[in-house]
Coordinates of C-alpha atoms in Angstrom, one line a residue:
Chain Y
X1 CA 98.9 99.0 -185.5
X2 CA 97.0 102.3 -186.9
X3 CA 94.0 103.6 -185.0
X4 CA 90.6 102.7 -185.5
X5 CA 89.6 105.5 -183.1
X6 CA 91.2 109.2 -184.3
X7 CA 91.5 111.8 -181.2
X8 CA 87.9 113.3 -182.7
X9 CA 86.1 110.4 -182.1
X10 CA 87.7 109.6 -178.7
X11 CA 86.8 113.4 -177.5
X12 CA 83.0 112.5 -178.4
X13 CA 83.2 109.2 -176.8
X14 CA 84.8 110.6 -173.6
X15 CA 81.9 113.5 -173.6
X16 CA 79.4 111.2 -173.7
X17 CA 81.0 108.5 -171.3
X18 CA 81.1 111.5 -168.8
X19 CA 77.2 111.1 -168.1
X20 CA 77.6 107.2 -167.3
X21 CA 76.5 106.1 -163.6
X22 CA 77.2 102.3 -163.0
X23 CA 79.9 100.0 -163.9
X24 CA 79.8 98.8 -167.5
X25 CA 82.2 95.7 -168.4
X26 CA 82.3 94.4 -172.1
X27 CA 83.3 90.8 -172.5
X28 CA 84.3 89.7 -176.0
X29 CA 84.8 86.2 -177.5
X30 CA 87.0 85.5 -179.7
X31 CA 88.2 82.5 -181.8
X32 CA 91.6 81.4 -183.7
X33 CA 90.1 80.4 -187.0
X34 CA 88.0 81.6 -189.5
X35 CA 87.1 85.0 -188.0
X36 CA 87.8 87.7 -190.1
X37 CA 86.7 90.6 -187.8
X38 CA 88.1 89.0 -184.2
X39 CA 91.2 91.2 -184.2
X40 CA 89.6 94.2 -185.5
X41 CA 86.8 94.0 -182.8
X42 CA 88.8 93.3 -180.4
X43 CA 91.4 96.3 -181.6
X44 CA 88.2 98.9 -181.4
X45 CA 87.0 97.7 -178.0
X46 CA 90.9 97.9 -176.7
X47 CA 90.5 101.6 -177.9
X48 CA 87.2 102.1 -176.6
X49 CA 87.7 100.9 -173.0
X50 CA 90.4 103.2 -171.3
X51 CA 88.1 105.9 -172.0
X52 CA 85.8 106.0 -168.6
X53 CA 86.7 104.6 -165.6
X54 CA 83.6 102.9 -165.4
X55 CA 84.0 100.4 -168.2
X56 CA 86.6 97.5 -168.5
X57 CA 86.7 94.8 -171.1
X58 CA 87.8 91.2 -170.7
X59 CA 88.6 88.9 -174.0
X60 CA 88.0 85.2 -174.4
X61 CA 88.8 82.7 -176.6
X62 CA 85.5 80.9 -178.0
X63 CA 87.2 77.5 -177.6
X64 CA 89.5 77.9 -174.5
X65 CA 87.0 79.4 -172.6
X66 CA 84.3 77.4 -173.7
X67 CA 82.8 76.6 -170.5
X68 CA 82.2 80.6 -170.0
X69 CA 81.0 80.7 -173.5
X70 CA 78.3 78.3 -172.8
X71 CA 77.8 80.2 -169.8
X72 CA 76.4 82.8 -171.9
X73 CA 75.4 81.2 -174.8
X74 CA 77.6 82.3 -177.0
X75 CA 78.7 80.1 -179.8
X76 CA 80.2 82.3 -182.6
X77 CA 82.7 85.1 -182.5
X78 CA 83.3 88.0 -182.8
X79 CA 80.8 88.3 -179.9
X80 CA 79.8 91.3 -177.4
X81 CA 78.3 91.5 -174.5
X82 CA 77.7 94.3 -172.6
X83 CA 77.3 93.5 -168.7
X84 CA 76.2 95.2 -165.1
X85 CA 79.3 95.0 -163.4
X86 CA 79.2 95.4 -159.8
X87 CA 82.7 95.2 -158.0
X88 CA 84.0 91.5 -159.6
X89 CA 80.2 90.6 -160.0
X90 CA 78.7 90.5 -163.2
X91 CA 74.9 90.7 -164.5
X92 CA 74.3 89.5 -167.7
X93 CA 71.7 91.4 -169.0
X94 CA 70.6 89.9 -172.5
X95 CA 72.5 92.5 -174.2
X96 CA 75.2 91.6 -177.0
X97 CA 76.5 92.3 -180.2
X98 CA 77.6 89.9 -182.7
X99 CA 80.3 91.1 -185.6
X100 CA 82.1 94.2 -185.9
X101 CA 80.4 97.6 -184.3
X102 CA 81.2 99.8 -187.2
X103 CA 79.8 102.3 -188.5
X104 CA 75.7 103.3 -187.2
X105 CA 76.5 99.9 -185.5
X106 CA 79.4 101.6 -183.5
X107 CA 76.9 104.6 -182.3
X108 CA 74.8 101.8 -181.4
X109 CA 77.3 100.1 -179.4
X110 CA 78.2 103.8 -177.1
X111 CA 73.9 103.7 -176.8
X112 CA 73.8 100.1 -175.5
X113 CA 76.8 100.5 -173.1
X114 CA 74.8 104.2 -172.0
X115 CA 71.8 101.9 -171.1
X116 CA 73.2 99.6 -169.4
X117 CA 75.0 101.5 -167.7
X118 CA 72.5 103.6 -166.6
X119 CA 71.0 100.4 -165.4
X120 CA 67.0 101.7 -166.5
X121 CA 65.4 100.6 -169.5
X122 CA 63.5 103.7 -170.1
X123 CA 60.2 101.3 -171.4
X124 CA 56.6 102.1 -170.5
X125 CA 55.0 101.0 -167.5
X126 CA 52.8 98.9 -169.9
X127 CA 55.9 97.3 -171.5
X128 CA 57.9 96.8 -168.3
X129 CA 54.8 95.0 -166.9
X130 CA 54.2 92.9 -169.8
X131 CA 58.1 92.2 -170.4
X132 CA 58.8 91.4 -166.0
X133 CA 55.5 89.0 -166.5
X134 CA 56.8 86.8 -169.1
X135 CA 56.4 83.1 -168.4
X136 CA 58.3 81.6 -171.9
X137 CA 61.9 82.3 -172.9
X138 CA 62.3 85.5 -175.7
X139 CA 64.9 85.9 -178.1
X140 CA 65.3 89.2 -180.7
X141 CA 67.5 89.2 -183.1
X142 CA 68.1 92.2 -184.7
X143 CA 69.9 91.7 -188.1
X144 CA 72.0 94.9 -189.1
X145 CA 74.8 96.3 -191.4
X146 CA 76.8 98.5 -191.1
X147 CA 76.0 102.1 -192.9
Chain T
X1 CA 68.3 97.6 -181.9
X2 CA 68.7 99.6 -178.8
X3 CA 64.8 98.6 -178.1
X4 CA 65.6 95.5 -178.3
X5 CA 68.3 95.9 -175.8
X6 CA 65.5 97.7 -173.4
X7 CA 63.3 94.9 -173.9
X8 CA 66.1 92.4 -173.0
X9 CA 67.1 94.3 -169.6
X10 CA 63.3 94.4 -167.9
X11 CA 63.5 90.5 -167.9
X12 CA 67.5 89.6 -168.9
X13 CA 66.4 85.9 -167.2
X14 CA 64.2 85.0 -170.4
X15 CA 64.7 87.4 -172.7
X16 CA 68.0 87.9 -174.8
X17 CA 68.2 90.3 -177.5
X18 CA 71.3 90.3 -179.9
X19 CA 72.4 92.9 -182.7
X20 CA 73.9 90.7 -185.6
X21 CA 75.9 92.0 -188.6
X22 CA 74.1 90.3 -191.1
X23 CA 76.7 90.0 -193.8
X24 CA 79.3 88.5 -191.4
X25 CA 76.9 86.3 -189.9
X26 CA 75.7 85.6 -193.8
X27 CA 74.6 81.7 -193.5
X28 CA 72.2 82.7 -190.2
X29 CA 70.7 85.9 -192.2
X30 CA 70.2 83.5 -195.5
X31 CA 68.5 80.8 -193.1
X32 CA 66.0 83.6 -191.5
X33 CA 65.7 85.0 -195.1
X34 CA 67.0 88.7 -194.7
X35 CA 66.7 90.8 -197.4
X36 CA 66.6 94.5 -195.4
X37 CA 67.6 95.9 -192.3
X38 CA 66.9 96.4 -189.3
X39 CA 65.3 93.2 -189.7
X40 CA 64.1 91.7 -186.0
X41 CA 63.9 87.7 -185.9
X42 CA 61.7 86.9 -183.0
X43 CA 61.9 83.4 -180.9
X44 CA 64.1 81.9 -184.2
X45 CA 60.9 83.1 -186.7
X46 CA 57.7 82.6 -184.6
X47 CA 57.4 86.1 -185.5
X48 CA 59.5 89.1 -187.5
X49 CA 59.4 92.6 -187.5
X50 CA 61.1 94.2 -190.6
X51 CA 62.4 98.3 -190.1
X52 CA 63.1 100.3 -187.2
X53 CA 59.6 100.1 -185.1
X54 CA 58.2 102.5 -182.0
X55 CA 58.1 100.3 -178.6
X56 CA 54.2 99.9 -178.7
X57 CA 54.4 98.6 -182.4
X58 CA 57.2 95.8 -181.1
X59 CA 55.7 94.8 -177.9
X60 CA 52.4 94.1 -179.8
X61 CA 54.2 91.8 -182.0
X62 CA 55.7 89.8 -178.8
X63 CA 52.6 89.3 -177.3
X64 CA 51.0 88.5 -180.5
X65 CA 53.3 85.6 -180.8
X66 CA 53.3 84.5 -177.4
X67 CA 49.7 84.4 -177.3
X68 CA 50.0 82.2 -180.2
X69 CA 52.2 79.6 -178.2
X70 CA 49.7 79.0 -175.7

């Protein structure tokens, strides 16, 4: 199959994957039927993981590996999530992606896996306070497309 | 939608925070109504936030909302 990725691209992403600190592992979900992005996703993150040392991917199947999926919360696919990933352990830190990463969305993708892998929000003292104090379940979702 | 991400990992027990492709997922961005983007949904509509905010601007909205709850 032709590259998503061209050797360009890859350079960049290697540069900037030079500067991460702690293991990053994306986990994708998949499904069979009526996905029309699944293989593409997964065909971009396949391209985008050899390229540190520090991050690995593992791909499941929405419905064979439903019990994971539920795990997680995930119920629709294509589906990323981008995880702490000590040794075989890993921290799911609310952090996921659902469709195709293309375009700004892509940038945004290298960013998230950056954070997380450098394990540090960056917030305010105010806002980590506030956000470490919660007492009620908080879900953003951010709608997007891709530019 | 990387602030979001920030937000998510200072509390990743109660807070999730998902990026969404809004024409892929098109029947969850009719039902929440998107018509631009970014476009931040919070706690399934309790609250939105439409455009690309500073961190202040979104945490003000949160505890807006949750103050609401209570």
């Amino acid at each position: 199959m032709e590259k998503l990725l061209n050797d360009d691209i890859l350079a960049q992403i290697r540069d900037v994957f030079q500067k991460m600190q702690h293991p990053v592992e994306l986990v994708l979900f998949v499904k069979q039927e009526r996905c029309e992005y699944c293989a593409e996703t997964r065909q971009l993150l396949e391209e985008l993981s050899p390229l540190s040392d520090l991050l690995s991917l593992k791909v499941y199947d929405l419905q064979a590996d439903a019990d994971l999926a539920g795990k997680f919360g995930v119920s629709d696919a294509p589906a990323i999530l981008v995880m702490a990933r000590e040794g075989e352990t890993l921290t799911d830190l609310g952090v996921r992606y659902m469709g195709i990463p293309s375009g700004h969305e892509f940038s945004t993708l290298i960013q998230a896996i950056m954070l997380v892998s450098a394990r540090d929000s960056g917030l305010s003292p105010e806002t980590r306070a506030y956000l470490k104090g919660l007492s009620s379940p908080l879900a953003l979702q951010v709608f997007v497309t891709p530019t | 939608m990387l602030l979001a991400y920030q937000f998510a990992m200072e509390n990743p027990a109660l807070i999730r925070a998902e990026g969404i492709e809004a024409m892929e997922f098109s029947e969850l961005s009719a039902r929440h109504q998107i018509s631009g983007v970014p476009d931040t949904v919070i706690n399934d509509g309790a609250a939105r936030v439409v455009g690309a905010v500073p961190e202040s601007y979104l945490l003000n909205e949160v505890q807006q909302m949750l103050q609401g709850v209570k």
